[in-house]
Amino acid sequence: MNRRRVWETTRPYALILPAMIALFLFVVYPVFYLIKLSLYKYNLLNKDKSKFIGLDNYREIFTRDDFYHALANTAVYTVGVVLCTMLLSLGVAVWLRKRSRFNAILQAGLFTPHIISIVSIALVWMWLMEPGHGLLNYVLKAFGLPGSPWLQSSSTSMISVILVSVWHSIGYYALIMVAALQSIPPTIYEAAALDNASRFKVFWKITLPLISPQLFFILVIMTIGSFKVFDTVKIMTGGGPNGSTTTLVYYIYEFRTTSIGFASATGVVLMAIIAVLTFVYFKVLAQRIHYQ
Amino acid sequence: MLIQEKKQVGGKLRYRIRDHASLRLLKRLLGFVAKLAVLIVFIFPFLWMISTSLQTFEETLAFPPTWIPAAPQWHNFAEAMRSAPFVTYAKNSVIITVSVIVLQMIVMIPAAYAFAKYRFWGRNLLFGIVLLAFMIPGQVTFIPVYLMMADWGINNTLLPQIIPFMANAFGIFLLRQYFMQIPQEIIESARLDNASEFKIMQKIMIPMAVPALATVALFSFVSHWNDYFWPLVVTDSTAVRPLTIGIAMLRESEGVSNWHIIMAGNVVLVLPILIVYLFASKQIVKAFVYSGIK
C-alpha cells in the first residue's frame, strides 16, 4: 500500500483524535473510575491503604435515612421546578409570541437571569429574602401580610429555593417555546379560523400538539438539570436549615473529602437515576408526541 | 361604550360585543401594563443589587427601604475589593475562560469536520460516544477527575479548571450539524486544487461556520465565567480560584449583614456579562435558543 492511501484512511482518525482523547480521559474514563471508587473504602492520604469492600458502600447508602431525605428533597425540588417552570414559561411564550419590538425587549429582559452567574442570583435573592430588612418582607407587610422567614426556616426554605430557580429559568425556556411557536406555519391557524374554532380549542388541538417535540425535550433537559441542582443550595442555604434543602449533589459534595468511596457510590446512584428517568421519558412520552 | 348587537347565527339569537375602538385601546393598555409588571419582576433584582451597592450601611437597614441612595457610596467597591485578593480572582477568571474557549476551538473544529465530511469505520460509534459524553454530569465525575489531577500533581494550578473542558461535546455536535450543510462539491474542488485539509478547514469550513462558532464561544464564555461548582470542587487554594468563588466567600468574610459590600462585589461579577449582553442581547438570545432547540 502506498503512503498516500494509508494517510487517506487514517486522516479522519487523526482529526478526531484530540477530541476523543480528551473525552475519554475526562468523561468516559472517570465514569469507570467512579464505579471502581464506589467499591472501595478509599484512603485519601495513603492510597495503598484503600480497601476493596465490594458493595458495602451501596448497602450503607440504602440504609441511611439522610440519603432518602436528600433523595426526597431532590424529588420535591425537581417536581416543583419542572411543573412551575413548564406552565409559566408556556404561558409567557404564548403571551409574547407575536413579533414586536416591545415583546423583543421583554424577552431579552426575561432572559437576563439565565446568563448571570448563579452566585450573583443567589446573593441578590438572599438579600431580597432577608427576614429582617429584606425587600420581600417589606412588600408583604405593606400589603398587610405577615412576613416569611424564607430561607431561614425549614418549612419555607425549599419553596424559596424553588422560587429562585423558577425565576432563573423561565426566560430561557419561554424563549425556546416562542421559537417553537413561531415555527408553526400560519396557514394552519388560518384554516382553524375559517372553521370558527375557539381560542381554547386552537391552543389545545393545534398549538400544543405541534410544539410537543420541543416541550418534550425541555421536559427532559429540565428534569436532568433539576436533579443536579447544587449552586443555589450551596450558597443560599448550605443544605439547611436542618437538612431541609440537602439535595443529592449537595449530599455527595459533603462526603467528597471525608469518605470518597461512599460519595462515589452515591454518584453512581444519581447517574443511574438520571439514566432511568431519561429512558422512561423516552419510552412513555415519545409515543404521545406529534412529530411534524 | 359597548354596543351589543343582535345577530342571527344558525337560527339562534346571539349577542356579540362589537370591537369598539376605546375597548381595544383599553385592552392594549392593560396588556402593556401587565407586560411592564412582568419585566420589572425580572429586571428589578438587578437594579436593587446596584442600588444597594451604593448605599450606606444605615440605608440598607432603613425602613421603608432606600430606593435611591442619597449619596452614592463608591467606596463600597473599594472596600469589597480590599477584603480579598480580587485582582487575582479576576485574572484567574479571564485566563480560565479565554483558555477554555481557545482550546475548545482547536480541538472541536477538526473533530466536527471529520464527523461531518468523512466516512470511516467506527464513525457512528465514536460519534455516539461524543453524544453520550454530553449527557454525563460533571456533578458526579468531579471526584475521579479531582483524584486524577492530584495524581498528576497539578491541583494547585489553573489546569484542572481548563483541560477537562478541552473537548466540548455539545460544540462538536452543533458544529457538525453546521458543517454537514456545506456542499461536498466545494471541498472536492478545493482538493482538486491540491488544497491541504488544514487549508480546507481554514479557508472554507471556518468562514462558513462563523455563526456556529460564535454560538459555541458565547456559550463557553457565559458558562465558564459563571461557573461555581467545578472551581469549588477542584481547587484547594485561593491563588487559583476564580471570581465566582471569591464573591460567594464575601458573605463569610463580610459577615451576614454587610449587604452593601456584598452587593458591590456582586456588581463587579455581573457587570462584564451585563455589558456584553446589553450590546449583543439579540445574538446571545439567539445562540442560547438555537442550542436549546437543536
XYZ file of C-alpha atoms in Angstrom:
586
model
C 0.000 0.000 0.000
C 1.337 3.386 -0.816
C 1.743 6.033 1.813
C -0.860 8.295 0.337
C -3.572 5.676 0.772
C -2.570 4.971 4.335
C -2.840 8.651 5.093
C -6.234 8.838 3.356
C -7.721 6.192 5.646
C -6.095 7.364 8.872
C -6.729 11.062 8.320
C -10.236 11.231 9.856
C -8.937 9.393 12.913
C -6.126 11.911 13.256
C -8.640 14.758 13.028
C -10.861 13.442 15.803
C -8.004 12.128 17.951
C -7.532 15.170 20.256
C -11.259 15.393 20.949
C -11.606 11.667 21.553
C -8.595 11.536 23.882
C -9.983 14.432 25.924
C -13.463 12.905 26.078
C -12.126 9.520 27.115
C -9.761 10.959 29.676
C -12.123 13.445 31.339
C -15.578 11.997 30.787
C -15.661 8.304 29.902
C -12.752 7.042 31.977
C -13.886 8.967 35.108
C -17.211 7.134 34.980
C -15.422 3.772 35.248
C -13.043 5.182 37.826
C -16.090 6.392 39.783
C -17.609 2.919 39.714
C -14.316 1.446 40.875
C -14.027 4.010 43.689
C -17.549 3.170 44.801
C -16.374 -0.365 45.612
C -13.562 0.795 47.876
C -13.084 2.261 51.273
C -10.789 4.924 49.896
C -7.952 6.444 51.887
C -7.184 9.913 50.562
C -3.902 10.333 52.431
C -2.496 6.917 51.691
C -3.849 5.307 48.570
C -2.269 1.933 49.315
C -4.389 1.613 52.431
C -7.584 1.756 50.389
C -9.594 -1.401 50.850
C -11.881 -3.251 48.453
C -15.213 -3.658 50.212
C -17.483 -4.767 47.379
C -20.997 -3.409 47.569
C -20.754 -2.244 51.191
C -20.952 1.428 50.213
C -24.195 0.783 48.354
C -25.571 -1.163 51.289
C -24.762 1.790 53.506
C -26.470 4.247 51.163
C -29.734 2.356 51.196
C -29.806 2.004 54.960
C -29.132 5.658 55.729
C -32.040 7.949 56.449
C -30.186 11.067 55.342
C -29.801 9.600 51.838
C -33.554 9.042 51.496
C -34.044 12.507 52.899
C -31.761 14.019 50.248
C -33.451 11.941 47.553
C -36.896 13.119 48.671
C -35.712 16.751 48.761
C -34.331 16.412 45.240
C -37.589 14.879 44.018
C -39.657 17.659 45.607
C -37.345 20.282 44.127
C -37.466 18.679 40.680
C -41.239 18.296 40.571
C -41.735 21.848 41.855
C -39.283 23.458 39.462
C -40.276 21.441 36.391
C -44.009 21.913 36.913
C -43.893 25.650 37.677
C -41.308 26.489 35.019
C -43.091 24.470 32.365
C -46.507 26.073 32.959
C -45.251 29.613 33.488
C -42.898 29.617 30.522
C -45.580 28.172 28.290
C -47.946 30.923 29.428
C -45.321 33.599 28.878
C -44.395 32.159 25.481
C -47.982 32.158 24.227
C -48.430 35.661 25.597
C -45.284 37.093 23.995
C -45.188 35.080 20.796
C -46.052 37.941 18.452
C -43.080 39.617 16.834
C -42.974 43.189 18.063
C -40.313 45.479 19.384
C -41.764 45.597 22.892
C -42.047 41.816 23.031
C -38.411 41.519 21.956
C -37.339 43.818 24.798
C -39.475 41.828 27.194
C -37.991 38.541 26.043
C -34.470 39.901 26.456
C -35.392 41.109 29.941
C -36.845 37.770 30.977
C -33.787 36.036 29.623
C -31.284 38.159 31.588
C -31.179 35.940 34.719
C -30.151 32.975 32.618
C -26.785 34.436 31.623
C -25.941 35.736 35.106
C -23.935 33.544 37.469
C -25.978 31.592 39.990
C -23.650 33.078 42.592
C -24.960 36.576 41.893
C -28.543 35.431 41.621
C -28.349 33.544 44.883
C -26.793 36.512 46.703
C -29.322 39.026 45.367
C -32.218 36.793 46.352
C -30.754 36.143 49.791
C -30.725 39.879 50.288
C -34.290 40.220 48.984
C -35.390 37.344 51.221
C -33.616 38.603 54.327
C -36.279 38.272 57.054
C -35.470 41.478 58.968
C -34.515 44.056 56.361
C -35.207 42.322 53.067
C -37.430 43.847 50.456
C -39.806 40.896 50.031
C -40.982 41.028 53.625
C -41.326 44.780 53.348
C -43.629 44.325 50.358
C -45.599 41.588 52.131
C -46.054 43.807 55.170
C -47.035 46.762 53.006
C -49.937 44.643 51.798
C -50.806 43.739 55.370
C -49.495 40.182 55.087
C -47.200 38.566 57.636
C -43.532 38.331 56.637
C -41.957 34.990 55.853
C -38.705 33.569 57.269
C -37.919 32.449 53.665
C -34.592 30.605 53.654
C -34.201 30.572 57.407
C -36.922 28.141 58.366
C -37.033 24.504 57.378
C -40.687 24.829 56.391
C -40.167 27.580 53.809
C -36.552 27.053 52.694
C -37.263 24.557 49.912
C -40.043 26.614 48.381
C -37.784 29.674 48.461
C -35.031 27.831 46.594
C -37.604 26.576 44.064
C -38.891 30.131 43.605
C -35.407 31.401 42.738
C -34.746 28.528 40.323
C -38.055 29.064 38.537
C -37.410 32.793 38.277
C -33.959 31.988 36.917
C -35.071 29.657 34.145
C -38.470 30.926 32.935
C -36.940 33.320 30.411
C -34.754 30.693 28.790
C -37.452 28.073 28.337
C -40.049 30.664 27.331
C -37.748 31.777 24.527
C -37.261 28.233 23.260
C -41.041 27.859 23.256
C -41.507 31.198 21.465
C -39.146 29.975 18.746
C -41.152 26.762 18.506
C -44.440 28.672 18.341
C -43.168 30.970 15.624
C -42.165 27.988 13.521
C -45.787 26.823 13.262
C -46.985 27.676 9.753
C -49.637 30.461 9.907
C -51.729 28.666 7.293
C -52.773 26.147 9.946
C -54.189 28.936 12.091
C -55.918 30.469 9.104
C -57.601 27.153 8.409
C -58.721 26.930 12.042
C -60.104 30.482 11.868
C -62.151 29.520 8.833
C -63.644 26.681 10.847
C -64.570 29.104 13.626
C -62.566 27.132 16.183
C -62.452 28.701 19.661
C -59.188 30.046 21.015
C -59.026 27.377 23.665
C -59.599 24.654 21.121
C -56.957 26.070 18.789
C -54.421 26.030 21.625
C -55.343 22.543 22.781
C -55.749 20.870 19.401
C -53.235 22.717 17.241
C -50.630 24.699 19.151
C -49.843 22.205 21.890
C -49.525 19.112 19.679
C -47.358 20.988 17.191
C -44.836 22.148 19.782
C -44.911 18.898 21.749
C -41.498 17.695 20.482
C -39.846 20.832 21.850
C -41.853 20.653 25.082
C -40.750 17.073 25.481
C -37.067 17.918 25.116
C -37.451 20.807 27.513
C -39.025 18.410 29.981
C -36.091 16.008 29.716
C -33.432 18.751 29.944
C -35.176 20.399 32.869
C -35.618 17.191 34.854
C -31.983 16.211 34.431
C -30.858 19.751 35.273
C -33.009 19.875 38.386
C -31.706 16.566 39.646
C -28.200 18.014 39.520
C -29.049 21.170 41.499
C -26.209 22.352 43.699
C -25.150 26.002 43.359
C -28.292 27.659 44.729
C -28.408 25.240 47.629
C -24.734 25.629 48.495
C -24.837 29.425 48.538
C -28.327 30.156 49.823
C -28.887 27.534 52.483
C -25.871 25.258 52.815
C -28.336 22.361 52.717
C -30.166 23.660 55.782
C -31.846 24.599 57.921
C -31.942 21.121 59.432
C -31.128 19.426 56.150
C -34.370 20.712 54.638
C -32.665 21.647 51.358
C -29.944 18.995 51.178
C -30.173 17.666 47.636
C -28.326 14.685 46.166
C -25.407 16.585 44.653
C -25.016 18.598 47.856
C -25.047 15.306 49.754
C -22.265 13.952 47.521
C -20.357 17.213 47.931
C -20.471 16.939 51.715
C -18.905 13.480 51.665
C -16.376 14.205 48.913
C -13.370 14.526 51.216
C -14.373 12.543 54.278
C -15.452 9.343 52.562
C -14.700 9.199 48.886
C -15.953 5.652 48.369
C -19.360 6.466 49.804
C -19.625 9.738 47.858
C -18.699 7.870 44.647
C -21.333 5.218 45.250
C -23.928 7.957 45.740
C -22.705 9.488 42.479
C -23.268 6.181 40.693
C -26.779 6.011 42.140
C -27.501 9.571 40.962
C -26.244 8.727 37.489
C -28.449 5.638 37.402
C -31.497 7.671 38.474
C -30.898 10.209 35.713
C -30.423 7.431 33.143
C -33.630 5.657 34.213
C -35.626 8.908 34.174
C -34.427 9.749 30.688
C -35.211 6.240 29.487
C -38.704 6.269 30.989
C -39.464 9.657 29.495
C -38.457 8.462 26.064
C -40.483 5.256 26.398
C -43.644 6.757 27.831
C -43.817 10.156 26.230
C -42.172 9.559 22.884
C -45.245 7.698 21.636
C -47.594 10.519 22.503
C -45.663 13.200 20.757
C -46.663 14.615 17.482
C -43.754 14.960 15.099
C -44.292 17.051 12.032
C -69.292 52.294 25.382
C -70.106 48.801 24.356
C -72.519 48.208 21.599
C -74.394 44.973 21.726
C -75.613 43.633 18.510
C -78.235 41.023 17.925
C -77.193 38.518 15.389
C -78.867 35.552 13.855
C -76.467 32.619 13.865
C -77.685 29.228 12.819
C -81.234 30.044 13.778
C -80.273 31.099 17.337
C -80.170 34.586 18.743
C -76.726 35.553 19.907
C -75.262 38.669 21.404
C -71.957 39.847 20.212
C -69.818 42.537 21.699
C -68.655 44.699 18.927
C -64.997 45.528 18.985
C -65.159 49.184 19.850
C -62.141 51.430 19.402
C -61.962 52.516 23.056
C -62.295 48.939 24.244
C -59.438 47.910 22.038
C -57.332 50.708 23.423
C -58.135 49.684 26.993
C -57.190 46.109 26.220
C -53.887 47.174 24.742
C -53.163 49.407 27.703
C -53.892 46.599 30.174
C -51.646 44.269 28.195
C -48.893 46.859 28.225
C -49.147 47.372 31.992
C -49.110 43.634 32.620
C -46.048 43.211 30.431
C -44.300 46.059 32.193
C -45.054 44.421 35.549
C -43.516 41.146 34.382
C -40.459 42.964 33.067
C -39.999 44.633 36.459
C -40.159 41.270 38.250
C -37.238 40.053 36.147
C -35.142 43.200 35.987
C -35.764 44.676 39.410
C -33.481 42.344 41.445
C -30.525 43.557 39.376
C -31.465 47.218 39.835
C -31.859 46.554 43.543
C -28.392 44.993 43.596
C -26.908 48.131 42.022
C -28.858 50.433 44.328
C -27.786 48.504 47.434
C -24.161 48.502 46.331
C -24.184 52.317 46.511
C -25.946 52.655 49.867
C -24.546 53.239 53.329
C -24.911 50.527 55.940
C -27.633 52.592 57.670
C -29.531 52.997 54.423
C -29.625 49.224 53.882
C -31.315 48.827 57.277
C -33.728 51.733 56.827
C -37.456 51.174 56.882
C -39.067 51.948 54.472
C -36.226 50.867 52.182
C -33.963 53.353 50.438
C -34.738 53.128 46.737
C -32.093 55.537 45.538
C -29.120 56.210 47.820
C -28.790 59.819 48.993
C -25.134 59.956 48.007
C -23.629 57.073 46.011
C -21.073 55.297 48.196
C -18.465 54.423 45.585
C -16.012 53.384 48.279
C -18.140 50.259 48.874
C -16.474 48.823 45.788
C -13.001 49.604 47.074
C -13.920 48.035 50.388
C -15.252 44.877 48.725
C -12.128 44.603 46.586
C -9.858 45.058 49.604
C -11.425 42.216 51.563
C -9.889 39.507 49.355
C -7.342 39.163 46.532
C -9.859 40.111 43.875
C -7.324 41.079 41.262
C -6.036 37.509 41.376
C -9.576 36.117 41.186
C -10.457 38.304 38.210
C -7.214 37.395 36.444
C -7.914 33.699 37.017
C -11.444 34.050 35.657
C -10.163 35.711 32.497
C -7.339 33.183 31.949
C -9.638 30.196 32.517
C -12.406 31.486 30.254
C -10.122 32.510 27.399
C -8.026 29.312 27.510
C -11.103 27.110 27.553
C -12.571 28.845 24.507
C -9.308 28.741 22.523
C -8.604 25.087 23.378
C -12.153 24.068 22.560
C -11.898 25.668 19.127
C -8.610 23.912 18.341
C -9.982 20.510 19.364
C -13.527 20.932 18.114
C -13.098 22.159 14.537
C -11.130 19.195 13.115
C -13.290 16.697 15.007
C -16.550 18.208 13.758
C -15.094 18.379 10.246
C -14.173 14.705 10.268
C -17.548 13.639 11.682
C -19.378 15.746 9.104
C -17.390 15.145 5.936
C -15.635 11.767 6.214
C -16.903 8.214 6.103
C -14.759 5.971 8.226
C -15.030 2.752 10.124
C -16.499 3.278 13.578
C -17.739 6.792 12.837
C -21.220 6.297 14.240
C -19.937 4.503 17.300
C -17.417 7.246 18.048
C -19.988 9.962 17.475
C -22.295 8.063 19.805
C -19.613 8.329 22.456
C -19.495 12.098 21.916
C -23.267 12.310 22.454
C -23.058 10.067 25.492
C -20.312 12.242 26.962
C -22.638 15.195 26.563
C -25.079 13.517 28.970
C -22.667 12.550 31.743
C -22.911 15.106 34.532
C -19.793 16.804 35.880
C -21.531 16.898 39.247
C -20.722 13.197 39.502
C -17.400 12.788 37.709
C -15.686 15.535 39.700
C -14.487 13.041 42.316
C -12.391 10.843 39.981
C -11.216 13.861 37.962
C -10.062 15.549 41.156
C -8.113 12.428 42.160
C -6.532 12.192 38.691
C -5.405 15.813 38.892
C -3.989 15.148 42.354
C -2.048 12.184 40.943
C -0.599 14.402 38.242
C 0.295 16.988 40.872
C -1.475 19.898 39.165
C -4.149 20.581 41.748
C -2.707 23.929 42.660
C -2.623 25.272 39.130
C -5.353 26.596 36.850
C -5.163 23.460 34.667
C -7.875 21.428 36.447
C -10.293 24.190 35.555
C -9.231 24.244 31.909
C -8.201 20.894 30.441
C -11.273 18.850 31.455
C -13.314 21.150 29.192
C -10.993 20.809 26.216
C -13.439 18.635 24.289
C -16.836 20.285 24.178
C -19.245 17.515 23.172
C -22.086 19.950 22.643
C -19.865 22.135 20.465
C -18.768 19.194 18.317
C -22.397 18.208 17.850
C -23.526 21.721 16.914
C -20.619 22.392 14.584
C -21.034 19.037 12.844
C -24.646 19.931 12.028
C -23.400 23.150 10.514
C -20.561 21.578 8.548
C -22.897 18.982 7.081
C -24.803 21.727 5.296
C -21.700 22.855 3.442
C -21.813 21.257 -0.052
C -19.347 18.460 -0.628
C -18.542 19.850 -4.119
C -16.786 22.896 -2.646
C -14.482 20.643 -0.652
C -13.898 18.312 -3.607
C -12.950 21.150 -5.894
C -10.560 22.503 -3.267
C -8.960 19.044 -3.077
C -8.578 19.008 -6.862
C -6.652 22.240 -6.478
C -4.355 20.328 -4.111
C -5.522 22.172 -1.015
C -4.436 20.505 2.221
C -7.032 19.532 4.840
C -5.734 22.332 7.025
C -6.288 24.828 4.205
C -9.795 23.493 3.596
C -10.694 23.991 7.240
C -9.084 27.398 7.370
C -10.424 28.786 4.088
C -13.768 27.025 3.679
C -15.135 25.381 6.796
C -14.316 28.049 9.392
C -15.509 31.092 7.417
C -18.760 29.348 6.555
C -19.428 28.258 10.129
C -18.805 31.582 11.856
C -22.332 31.775 13.366
C -21.989 28.302 14.890
C -18.510 29.071 16.199
C -19.753 32.329 17.711
C -22.600 30.443 19.372
C -20.248 27.934 20.957
C -17.810 30.653 22.024
C -20.533 32.787 23.621
C -21.889 29.713 25.323
C -18.490 28.772 26.717
C -17.806 32.348 27.803
C -21.039 32.627 29.764
C -20.880 29.173 31.303
C -17.213 29.266 32.341
C -17.233 32.850 33.560
C -20.248 31.965 35.694
C -19.151 28.504 36.783
C -19.140 27.946 40.503
C -19.360 24.225 41.111
C -16.286 22.983 39.277
C -13.812 25.574 40.644
C -15.225 24.891 44.093
C -14.549 21.157 43.994
C -11.226 21.024 42.123
C -9.321 23.900 43.740
C -7.584 23.867 47.094
C -6.021 27.314 47.280
C -7.082 30.932 46.908
C -4.373 31.598 44.346
C -6.146 29.582 41.640
C -9.763 30.469 42.382
C -11.999 32.489 40.054
C -14.231 35.477 40.748
C -17.412 33.476 41.432
C -15.860 31.735 44.438
C -14.377 34.994 45.701
C -17.734 36.769 45.591
C -19.544 33.856 47.213
C -16.972 33.952 50.025
C -17.622 37.659 50.621
C -20.614 36.622 52.650
C -18.453 34.760 55.100
C -15.713 37.370 55.274
C -18.040 40.368 55.413
C -20.406 38.914 57.965
C -24.050 38.309 57.300
C -25.339 41.865 57.430
C -22.970 43.924 55.295
C -25.181 43.595 52.256
C -24.000 46.836 50.655
C -20.445 45.456 50.439
C -21.607 42.039 49.237
C -23.742 43.655 46.524
C -20.787 45.844 45.470
C -18.713 42.700 44.911
C -21.664 41.166 43.111
C -21.896 44.101 40.705
C -18.245 43.523 39.779
C -19.003 39.888 38.937
C -22.147 40.659 36.928
C -21.030 43.788 35.083
C -18.863 42.212 32.331
C -21.676 39.850 31.366
C -24.371 42.529 31.593
C -22.368 44.887 29.382
C -21.806 42.203 26.768
C -25.498 41.336 26.993
C -26.584 44.951 26.604
C -24.737 45.213 23.295
C -25.305 41.733 21.948
C -28.544 40.598 23.555
C -30.012 39.581 20.218
C -27.061 37.358 19.297
C -26.807 35.867 22.773
C -30.514 35.097 22.968
C -30.371 33.570 19.501
C -27.335 31.480 20.407
C -28.932 30.080 23.532
C -32.295 29.423 21.944
C -30.649 27.775 18.959
C -28.662 25.495 21.225
C -31.823 24.600 23.111
C -33.720 23.582 20.011
C -31.069 21.525 18.269
